[in-house]
Protein backbone atom coordinates (compact mmCIF):
# COMPACT_ATOMS: atom_id res chain seq x y z
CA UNK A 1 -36.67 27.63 -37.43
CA UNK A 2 -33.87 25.34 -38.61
CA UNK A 3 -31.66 28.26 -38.55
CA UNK A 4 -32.20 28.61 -34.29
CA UNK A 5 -31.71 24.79 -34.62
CA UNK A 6 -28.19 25.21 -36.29
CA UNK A 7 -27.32 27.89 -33.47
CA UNK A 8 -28.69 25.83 -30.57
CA UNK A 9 -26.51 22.87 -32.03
CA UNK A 10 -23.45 25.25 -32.84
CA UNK A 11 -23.36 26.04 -28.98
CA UNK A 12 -22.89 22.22 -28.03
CA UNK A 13 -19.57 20.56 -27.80
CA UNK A 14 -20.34 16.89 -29.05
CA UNK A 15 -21.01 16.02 -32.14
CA UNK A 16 -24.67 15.85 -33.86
CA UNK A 17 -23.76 12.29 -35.25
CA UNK A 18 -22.80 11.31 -31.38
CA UNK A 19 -25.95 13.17 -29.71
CA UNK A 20 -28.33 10.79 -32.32
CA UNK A 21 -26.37 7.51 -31.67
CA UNK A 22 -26.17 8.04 -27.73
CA UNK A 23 -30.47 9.09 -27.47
CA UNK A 24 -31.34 6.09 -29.94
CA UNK A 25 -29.11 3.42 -28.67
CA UNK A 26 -29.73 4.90 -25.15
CA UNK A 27 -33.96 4.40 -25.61
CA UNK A 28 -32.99 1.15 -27.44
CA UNK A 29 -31.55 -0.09 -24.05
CA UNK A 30 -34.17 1.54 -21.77
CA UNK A 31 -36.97 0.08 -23.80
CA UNK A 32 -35.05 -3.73 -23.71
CA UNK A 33 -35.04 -3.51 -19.82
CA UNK A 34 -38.66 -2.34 -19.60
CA UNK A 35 -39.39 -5.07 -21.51
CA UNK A 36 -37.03 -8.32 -19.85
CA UNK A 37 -37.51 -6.73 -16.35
CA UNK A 38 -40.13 -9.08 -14.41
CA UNK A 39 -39.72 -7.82 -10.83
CA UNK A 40 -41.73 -4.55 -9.68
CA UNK A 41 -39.02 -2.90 -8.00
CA UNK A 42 -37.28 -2.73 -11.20
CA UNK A 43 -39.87 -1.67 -12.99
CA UNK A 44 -40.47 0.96 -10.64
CA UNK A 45 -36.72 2.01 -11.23
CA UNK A 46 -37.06 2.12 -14.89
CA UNK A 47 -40.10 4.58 -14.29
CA UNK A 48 -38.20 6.49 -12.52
CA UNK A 49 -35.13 7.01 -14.56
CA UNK A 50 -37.90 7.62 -17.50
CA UNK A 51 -39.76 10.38 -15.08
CA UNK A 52 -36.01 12.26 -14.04
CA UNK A 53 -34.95 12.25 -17.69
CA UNK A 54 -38.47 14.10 -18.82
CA UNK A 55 -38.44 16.53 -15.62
CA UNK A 56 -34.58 17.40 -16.86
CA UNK A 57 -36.24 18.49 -19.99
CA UNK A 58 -38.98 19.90 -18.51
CA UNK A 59 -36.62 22.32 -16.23
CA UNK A 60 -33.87 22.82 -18.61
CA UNK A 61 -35.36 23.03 -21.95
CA UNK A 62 -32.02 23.72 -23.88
CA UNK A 63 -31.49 20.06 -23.44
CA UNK A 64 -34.21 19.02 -25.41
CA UNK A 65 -33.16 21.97 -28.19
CA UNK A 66 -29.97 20.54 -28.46
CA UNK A 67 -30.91 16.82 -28.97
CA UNK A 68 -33.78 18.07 -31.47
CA UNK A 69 -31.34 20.05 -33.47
CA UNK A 70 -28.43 17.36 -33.37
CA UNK A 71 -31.70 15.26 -34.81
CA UNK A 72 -32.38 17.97 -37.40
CA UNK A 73 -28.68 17.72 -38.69
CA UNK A 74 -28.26 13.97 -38.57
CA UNK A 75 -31.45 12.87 -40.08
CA UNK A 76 -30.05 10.34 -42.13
CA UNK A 77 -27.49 8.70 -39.68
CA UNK A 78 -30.73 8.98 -37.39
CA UNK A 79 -33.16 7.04 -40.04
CA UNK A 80 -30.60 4.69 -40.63
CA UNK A 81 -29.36 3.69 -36.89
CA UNK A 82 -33.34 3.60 -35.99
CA UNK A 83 -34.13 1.06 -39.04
CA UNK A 84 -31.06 -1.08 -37.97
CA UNK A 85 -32.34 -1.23 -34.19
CA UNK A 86 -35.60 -2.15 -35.19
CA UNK A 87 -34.22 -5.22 -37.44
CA UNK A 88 -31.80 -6.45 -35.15
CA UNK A 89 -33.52 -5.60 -31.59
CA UNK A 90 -35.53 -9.12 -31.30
CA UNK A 91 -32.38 -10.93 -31.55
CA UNK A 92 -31.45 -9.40 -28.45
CA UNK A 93 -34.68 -10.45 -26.40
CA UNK A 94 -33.16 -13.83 -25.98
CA UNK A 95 -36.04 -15.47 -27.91
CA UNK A 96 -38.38 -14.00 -24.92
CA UNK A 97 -41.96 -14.22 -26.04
CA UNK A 98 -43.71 -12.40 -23.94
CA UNK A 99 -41.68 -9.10 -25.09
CA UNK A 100 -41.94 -9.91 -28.61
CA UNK A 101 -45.87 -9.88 -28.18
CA UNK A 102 -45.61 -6.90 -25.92
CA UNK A 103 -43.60 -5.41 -28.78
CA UNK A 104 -46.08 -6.58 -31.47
CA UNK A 105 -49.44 -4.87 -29.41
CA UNK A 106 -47.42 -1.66 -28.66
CA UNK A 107 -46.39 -1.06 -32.76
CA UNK A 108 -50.11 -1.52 -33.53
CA UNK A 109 -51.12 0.84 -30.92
CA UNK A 110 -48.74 3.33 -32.10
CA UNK A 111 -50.45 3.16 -35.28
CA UNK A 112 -53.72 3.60 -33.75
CA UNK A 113 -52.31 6.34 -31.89
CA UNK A 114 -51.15 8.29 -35.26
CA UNK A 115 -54.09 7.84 -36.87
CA UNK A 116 -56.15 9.56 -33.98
CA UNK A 117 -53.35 11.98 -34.23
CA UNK A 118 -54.39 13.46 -37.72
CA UNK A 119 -58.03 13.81 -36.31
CA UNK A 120 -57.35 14.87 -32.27
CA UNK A 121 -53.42 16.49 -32.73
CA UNK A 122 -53.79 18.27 -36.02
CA UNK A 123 -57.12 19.45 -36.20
CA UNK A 124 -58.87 19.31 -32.85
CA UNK A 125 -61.61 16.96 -33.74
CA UNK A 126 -62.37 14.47 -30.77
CA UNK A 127 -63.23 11.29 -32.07
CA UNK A 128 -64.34 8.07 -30.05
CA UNK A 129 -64.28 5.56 -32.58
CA UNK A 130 -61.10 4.62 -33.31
CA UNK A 131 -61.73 1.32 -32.09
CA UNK A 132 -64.62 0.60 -33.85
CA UNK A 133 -62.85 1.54 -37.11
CA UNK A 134 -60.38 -0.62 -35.84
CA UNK A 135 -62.45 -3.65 -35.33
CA UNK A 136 -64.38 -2.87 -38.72
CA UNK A 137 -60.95 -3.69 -39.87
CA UNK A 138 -60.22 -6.68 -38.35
CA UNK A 139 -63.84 -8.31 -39.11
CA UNK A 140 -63.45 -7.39 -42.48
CA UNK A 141 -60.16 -9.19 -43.30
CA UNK A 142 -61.18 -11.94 -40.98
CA UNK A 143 -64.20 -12.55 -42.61
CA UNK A 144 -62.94 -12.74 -46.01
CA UNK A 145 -60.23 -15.41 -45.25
CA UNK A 146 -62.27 -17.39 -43.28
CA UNK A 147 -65.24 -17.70 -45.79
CA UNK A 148 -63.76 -16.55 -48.82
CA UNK A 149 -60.42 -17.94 -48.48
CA UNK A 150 -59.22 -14.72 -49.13
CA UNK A 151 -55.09 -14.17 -48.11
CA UNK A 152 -53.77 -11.90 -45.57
CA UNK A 153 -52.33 -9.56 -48.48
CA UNK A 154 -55.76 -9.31 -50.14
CA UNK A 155 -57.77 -8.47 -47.16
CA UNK A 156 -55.03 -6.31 -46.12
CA UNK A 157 -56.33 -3.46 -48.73
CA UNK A 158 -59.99 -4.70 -48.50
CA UNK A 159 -60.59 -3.85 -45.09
CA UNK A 160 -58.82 -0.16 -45.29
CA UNK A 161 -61.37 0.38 -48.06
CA UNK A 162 -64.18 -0.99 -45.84
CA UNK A 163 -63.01 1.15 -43.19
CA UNK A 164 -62.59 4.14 -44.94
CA UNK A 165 -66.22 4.02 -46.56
CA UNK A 166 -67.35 4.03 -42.83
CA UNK A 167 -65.33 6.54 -41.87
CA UNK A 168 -66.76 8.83 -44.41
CA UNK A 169 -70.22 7.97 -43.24
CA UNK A 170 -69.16 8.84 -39.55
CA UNK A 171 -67.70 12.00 -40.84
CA UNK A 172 -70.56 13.76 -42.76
CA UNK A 173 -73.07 13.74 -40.33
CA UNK A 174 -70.43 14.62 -37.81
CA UNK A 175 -70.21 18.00 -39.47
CA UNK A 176 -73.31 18.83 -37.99
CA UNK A 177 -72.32 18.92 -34.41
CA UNK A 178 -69.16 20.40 -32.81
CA UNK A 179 -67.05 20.00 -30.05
CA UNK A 180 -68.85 17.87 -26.98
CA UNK A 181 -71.89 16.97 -29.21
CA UNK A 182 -69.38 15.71 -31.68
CA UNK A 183 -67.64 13.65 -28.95
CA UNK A 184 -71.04 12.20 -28.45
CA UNK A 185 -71.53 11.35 -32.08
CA UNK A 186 -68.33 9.34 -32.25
CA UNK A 187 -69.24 7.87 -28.66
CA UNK A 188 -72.88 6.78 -30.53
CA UNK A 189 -71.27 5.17 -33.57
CA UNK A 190 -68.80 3.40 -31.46
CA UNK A 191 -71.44 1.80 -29.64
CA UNK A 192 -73.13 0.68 -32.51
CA UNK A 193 -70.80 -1.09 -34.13
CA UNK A 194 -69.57 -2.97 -31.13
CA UNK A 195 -72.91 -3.79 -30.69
CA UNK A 196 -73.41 -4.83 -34.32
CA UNK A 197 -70.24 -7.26 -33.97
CA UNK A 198 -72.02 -8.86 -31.05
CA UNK A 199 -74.90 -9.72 -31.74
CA UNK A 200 -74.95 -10.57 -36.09
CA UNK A 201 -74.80 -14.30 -36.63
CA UNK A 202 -72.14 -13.94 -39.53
CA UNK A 203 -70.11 -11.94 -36.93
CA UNK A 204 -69.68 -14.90 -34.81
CA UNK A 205 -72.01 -12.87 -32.18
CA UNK A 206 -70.51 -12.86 -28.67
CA UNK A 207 -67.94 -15.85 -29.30
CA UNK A 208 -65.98 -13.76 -32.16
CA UNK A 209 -63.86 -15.53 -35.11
CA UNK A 210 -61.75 -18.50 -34.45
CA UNK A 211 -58.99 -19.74 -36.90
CA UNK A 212 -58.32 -17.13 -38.79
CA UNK A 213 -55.32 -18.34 -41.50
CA UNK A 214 -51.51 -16.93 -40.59
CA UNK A 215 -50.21 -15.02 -43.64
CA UNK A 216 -47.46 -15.95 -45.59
CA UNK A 217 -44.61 -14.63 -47.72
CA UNK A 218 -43.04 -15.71 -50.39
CA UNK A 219 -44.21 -20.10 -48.89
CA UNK A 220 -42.82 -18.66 -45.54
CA UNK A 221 -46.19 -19.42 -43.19
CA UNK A 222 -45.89 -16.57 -40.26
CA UNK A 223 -45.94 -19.43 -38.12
CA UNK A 224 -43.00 -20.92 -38.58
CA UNK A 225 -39.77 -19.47 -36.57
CA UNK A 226 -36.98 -17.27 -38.17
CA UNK A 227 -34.16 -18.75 -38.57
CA UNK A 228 -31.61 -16.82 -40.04
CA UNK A 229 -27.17 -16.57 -39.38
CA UNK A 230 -27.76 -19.27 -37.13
CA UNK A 231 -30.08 -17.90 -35.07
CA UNK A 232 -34.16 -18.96 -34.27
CA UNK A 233 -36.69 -16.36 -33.36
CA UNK A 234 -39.98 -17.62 -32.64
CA UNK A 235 -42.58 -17.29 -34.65
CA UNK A 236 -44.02 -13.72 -33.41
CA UNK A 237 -41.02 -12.10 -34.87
CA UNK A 238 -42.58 -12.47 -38.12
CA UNK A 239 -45.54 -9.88 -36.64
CA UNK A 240 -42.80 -7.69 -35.20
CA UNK A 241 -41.10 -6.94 -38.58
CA UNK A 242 -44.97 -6.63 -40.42
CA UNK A 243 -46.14 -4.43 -37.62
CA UNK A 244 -42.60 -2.67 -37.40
CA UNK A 245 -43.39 -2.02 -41.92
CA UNK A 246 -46.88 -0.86 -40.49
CA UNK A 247 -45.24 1.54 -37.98
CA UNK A 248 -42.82 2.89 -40.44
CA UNK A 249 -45.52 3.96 -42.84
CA UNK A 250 -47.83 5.63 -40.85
CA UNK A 251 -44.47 7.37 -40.15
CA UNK A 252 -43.71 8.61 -43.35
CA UNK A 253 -47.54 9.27 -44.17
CA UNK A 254 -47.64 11.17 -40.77
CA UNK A 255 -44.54 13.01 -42.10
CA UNK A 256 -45.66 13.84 -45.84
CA UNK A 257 -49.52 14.81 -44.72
CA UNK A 258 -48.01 17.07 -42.29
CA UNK A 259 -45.99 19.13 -44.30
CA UNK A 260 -48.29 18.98 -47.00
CA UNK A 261 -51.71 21.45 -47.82
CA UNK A 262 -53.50 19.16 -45.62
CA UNK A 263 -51.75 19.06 -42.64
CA UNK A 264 -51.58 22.86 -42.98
CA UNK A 265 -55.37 22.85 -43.33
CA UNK A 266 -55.91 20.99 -40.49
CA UNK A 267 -53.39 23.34 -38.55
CA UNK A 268 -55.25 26.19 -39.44
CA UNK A 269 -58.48 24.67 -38.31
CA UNK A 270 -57.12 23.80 -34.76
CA UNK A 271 -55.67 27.19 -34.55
CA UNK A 272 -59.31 29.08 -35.65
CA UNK A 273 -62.61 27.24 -37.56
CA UNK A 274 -63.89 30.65 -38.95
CA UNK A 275 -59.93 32.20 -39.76
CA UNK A 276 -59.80 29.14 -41.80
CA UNK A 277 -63.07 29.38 -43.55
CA UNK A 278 -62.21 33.09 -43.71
CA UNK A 279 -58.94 31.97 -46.11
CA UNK A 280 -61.14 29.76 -48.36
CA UNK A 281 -60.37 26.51 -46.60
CA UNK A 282 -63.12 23.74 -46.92
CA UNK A 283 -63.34 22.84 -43.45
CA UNK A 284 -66.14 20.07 -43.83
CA UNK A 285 -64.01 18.69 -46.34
CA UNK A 286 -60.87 18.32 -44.46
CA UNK A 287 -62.74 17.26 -41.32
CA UNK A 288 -64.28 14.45 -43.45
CA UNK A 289 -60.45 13.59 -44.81
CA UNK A 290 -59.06 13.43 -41.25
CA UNK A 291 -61.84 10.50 -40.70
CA UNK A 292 -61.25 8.60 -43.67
CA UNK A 293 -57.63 8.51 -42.89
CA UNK A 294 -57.73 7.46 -39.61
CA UNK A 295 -60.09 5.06 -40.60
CA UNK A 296 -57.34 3.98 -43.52
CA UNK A 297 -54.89 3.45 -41.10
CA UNK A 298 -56.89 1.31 -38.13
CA UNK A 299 -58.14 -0.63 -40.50
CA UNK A 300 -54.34 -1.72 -41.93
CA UNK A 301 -53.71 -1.97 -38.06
CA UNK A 302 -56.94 -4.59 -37.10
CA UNK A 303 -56.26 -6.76 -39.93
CA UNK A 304 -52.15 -7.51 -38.53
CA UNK A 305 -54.06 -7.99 -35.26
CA UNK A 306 -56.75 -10.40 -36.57
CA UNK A 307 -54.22 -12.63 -38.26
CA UNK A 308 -51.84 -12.22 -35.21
CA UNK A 309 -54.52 -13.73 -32.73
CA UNK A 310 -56.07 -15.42 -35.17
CA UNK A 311 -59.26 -14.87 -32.87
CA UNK A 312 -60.98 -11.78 -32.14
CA UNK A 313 -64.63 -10.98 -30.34
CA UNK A 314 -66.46 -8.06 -30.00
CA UNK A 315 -64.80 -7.56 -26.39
CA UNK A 316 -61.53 -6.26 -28.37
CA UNK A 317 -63.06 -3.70 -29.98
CA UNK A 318 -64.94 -1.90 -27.12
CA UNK A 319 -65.06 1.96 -26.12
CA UNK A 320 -62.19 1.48 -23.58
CA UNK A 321 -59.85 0.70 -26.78
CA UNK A 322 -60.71 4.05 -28.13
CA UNK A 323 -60.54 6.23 -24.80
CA UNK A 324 -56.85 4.28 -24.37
CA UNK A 325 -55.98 5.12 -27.78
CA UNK A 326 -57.16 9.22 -27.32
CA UNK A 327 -55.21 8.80 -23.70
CA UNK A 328 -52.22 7.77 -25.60
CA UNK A 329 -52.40 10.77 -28.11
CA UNK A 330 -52.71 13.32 -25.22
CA UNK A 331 -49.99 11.79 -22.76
CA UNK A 332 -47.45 11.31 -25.41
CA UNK A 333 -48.17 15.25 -27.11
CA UNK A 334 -50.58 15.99 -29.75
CA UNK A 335 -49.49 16.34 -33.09
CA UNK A 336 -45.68 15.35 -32.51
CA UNK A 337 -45.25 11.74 -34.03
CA UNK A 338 -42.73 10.92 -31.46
CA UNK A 339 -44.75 11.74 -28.53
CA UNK A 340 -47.54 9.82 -29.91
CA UNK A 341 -45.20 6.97 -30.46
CA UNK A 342 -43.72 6.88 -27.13
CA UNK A 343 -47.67 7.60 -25.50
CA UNK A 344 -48.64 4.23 -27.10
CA UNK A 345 -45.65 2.35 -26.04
CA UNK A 346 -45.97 3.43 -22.26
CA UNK A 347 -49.26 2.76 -21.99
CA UNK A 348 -49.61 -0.55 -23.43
CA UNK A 349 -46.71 -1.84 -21.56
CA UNK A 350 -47.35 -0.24 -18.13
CA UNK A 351 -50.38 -2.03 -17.59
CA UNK A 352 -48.86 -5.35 -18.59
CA UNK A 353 -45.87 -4.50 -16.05
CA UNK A 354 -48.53 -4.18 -12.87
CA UNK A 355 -50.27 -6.84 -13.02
CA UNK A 356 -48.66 -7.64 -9.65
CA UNK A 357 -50.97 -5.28 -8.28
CA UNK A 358 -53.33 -7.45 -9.58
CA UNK A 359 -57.09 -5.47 -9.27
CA UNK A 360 -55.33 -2.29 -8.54
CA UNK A 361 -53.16 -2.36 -11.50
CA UNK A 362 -55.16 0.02 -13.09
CA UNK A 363 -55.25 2.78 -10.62
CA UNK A 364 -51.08 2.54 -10.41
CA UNK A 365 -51.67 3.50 -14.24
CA UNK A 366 -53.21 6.30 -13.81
CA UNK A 367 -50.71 7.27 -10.67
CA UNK A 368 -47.94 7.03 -13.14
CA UNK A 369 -49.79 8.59 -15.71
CA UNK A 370 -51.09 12.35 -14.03
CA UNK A 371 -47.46 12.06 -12.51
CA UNK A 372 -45.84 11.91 -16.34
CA UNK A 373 -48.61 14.82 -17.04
CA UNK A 374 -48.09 16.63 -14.14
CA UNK A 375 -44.03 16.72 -15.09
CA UNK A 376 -44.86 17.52 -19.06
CA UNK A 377 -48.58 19.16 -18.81
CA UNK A 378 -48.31 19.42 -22.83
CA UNK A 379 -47.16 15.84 -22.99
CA UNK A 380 -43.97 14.07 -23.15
CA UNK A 381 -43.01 15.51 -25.95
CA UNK A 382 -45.69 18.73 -27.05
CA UNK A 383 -46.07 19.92 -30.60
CA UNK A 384 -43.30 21.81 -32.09
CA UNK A 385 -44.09 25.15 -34.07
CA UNK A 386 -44.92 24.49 -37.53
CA UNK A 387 -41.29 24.92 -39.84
CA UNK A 388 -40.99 24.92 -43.46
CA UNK A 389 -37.79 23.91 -45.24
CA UNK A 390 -35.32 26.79 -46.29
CA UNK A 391 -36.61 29.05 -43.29
């Protein structure tokens, strides 16, 4: 595989170092003006120019070869420019807000999104509850630094344990169903726990948790603006740069598990249950994994949301959050981190940018959306065949 990416790359005249700067700095810029732009016609635009550039790719594949191989031979120049654009892109917002939060909700989404990835994109196993592992997180850290004075960094751990230990009960009775009846089980549990949340006294019932602490870092409250060479970001840039951390290492674990015996067990069981068991593979036990670790991850991505609100009710956490975050794993392309990435940002932010349309916001979404499915049926950017390195 990385030798047909070498030859796609050896056919192109620019440089691979050129290719990565001009895509990065290029979806840096696109991203910015999604963001600032506050009239619909623009917005429209931007959609647009988003929807032409995946049809090119869609009807002349070689360009998205070429830009995947110049990736493939400029991964550090790439992993460096992307960490510097993420460190200095709210300083070019203009001390806007409303983007940085938009910013903030869309990086915790993405996370959301990967974790569903490991369970949906790698091994095929539908699973409704993301958002009630989710808001298992957030009550957990919440309720620990409200009544047990607990800090942000201690719950932070505490509630992925929580979360995981509920994942794991999800999981093993899930192995007794499959497919749509397994749906149904995640739908079931889903339900329950929202319903749990709203109606428990020491969950606050209907009316949530209210003043939940900010974290701090090093006597740095999270409240408090940035200021820093003489420049002032607000306060939310401090949850930009945590969720941004967040982002980064469900990244890397998305990375490691997938080249790793797990991912390649959870391949195998997408590809063919019964060829897997055939090859020894403990498919209950690797189902059961790919809950606890989406579970892991929610969980880490509900507690920077508690703290970020610093309220949160039962109407957070509801099934719609988990059929938005399965939505965002299918529209962006199953089991390609990118895609997944990208799925999360457009559809946290597209709904945001319509509310012009006020009540029919919603159906515009889902215009834009079968339009961006019907131009990449596999997803903006669809799984890549498996590679190892040296072949």
């Amino acid at each position: 595989m990385s030798t047909t990416l070498t030859n796609i790359h050896s056919r192109t005249t620019l440089p691979a170092s050129l290719i990565v700067a001009a895509t990065e700095i290029g979806g840096a810029i696109l991203l910015g003006a999604f963001l600032l732009a506050e009239s619909t016609p623009l917005v429209v635009a931007l959609l647009a120019v988003m929807g032409a550039l995946f049809a090119a790719m869609q009807y002349r594949p070689q360009i998205e070869e070429v830009i995947v191989a110049a990736f493939h031979d400029a991964r550090g120049l790439a992993t460096a420019l992307a960490v510097a654009i993420v460190l200095i892109y709210p300083f070019f917002l203009g001390g806007n807000t409303y983007a940085l939060h938009l910013l903030i909700v869309s990086l915790l989404y993405s996370v959301l999104a990967l974790a569903l990835n490991f369970q949906l994109g790698s091994a095929n196993i539908p699973n409704f509850a993301t958002g009630a592992t989710y808001g298992i997180g957030a009550y957990t850290s919440a309720l620990l630094a409200i009544h047990l004075g607990w800090s942000f960094w201690a719950t932070l751990p505490a509630a992925a344990i929580v979360a995981t230990v509920f994942g794991f009960l999800l999981g093993i009775p899930s192995m007794r169903t499959r497919d749509s009846y397994l749906a149904l089980v995640t739908i079931a549990f889903g339900i329950v726990i929202h319903q749990m949340l709203n109606n428990l006294s020491w969950t606050g019932g209907p009316n949530g948790l209210v003043g939940i602490p900010a974290p701090s870092l090093l006597g740095h409250s999270f409240m408090r603006p940035i200021e820093l060479f003489g420049f002032r970001l607000p306060s939310q840039a401090n949850f930009y740069y945590l969720s941004a951390a967040l982002l980064g290492l469900a990244i890397l674990s998305a990375k490691r598990l997938h080249e790793s015996r797990v991912g390649l067990a959870w391949n195998a069981i997408r590809a063919d249950e019964l060829a897997a068991k055939c090859q020894g593979i403990n498919v209950v036990w690797y189902k059961i994994l790919a809950f606890g670790v989406d579970a892991f991850l929610a969980a880490f991505a509900g507690t920077i949301y508690a703290f970020y609100i610093s309220y949160i009710s039962p109407d957070n956490f509801t099934f719609l959050v988990s059929v938005t975050i399965m939505t965002m794993v299918i529209v962006g392309g199953m089991d390609n981190t990118l895609g997944v990435i990208l799925g999360a940002f457009l559809l946290t932010m597209l709904p945001e940018k319509l509310r012009v349309f006020s009540d029919y916001r919603l159906l515009f979404v889902s215009v834009v959306v079968i339009l961006f499915l019907i131009l990449r049926p596999k997803g903006l950017f669809p799984q890549r065949q498996r590679h190892y390195g040296g072949q």
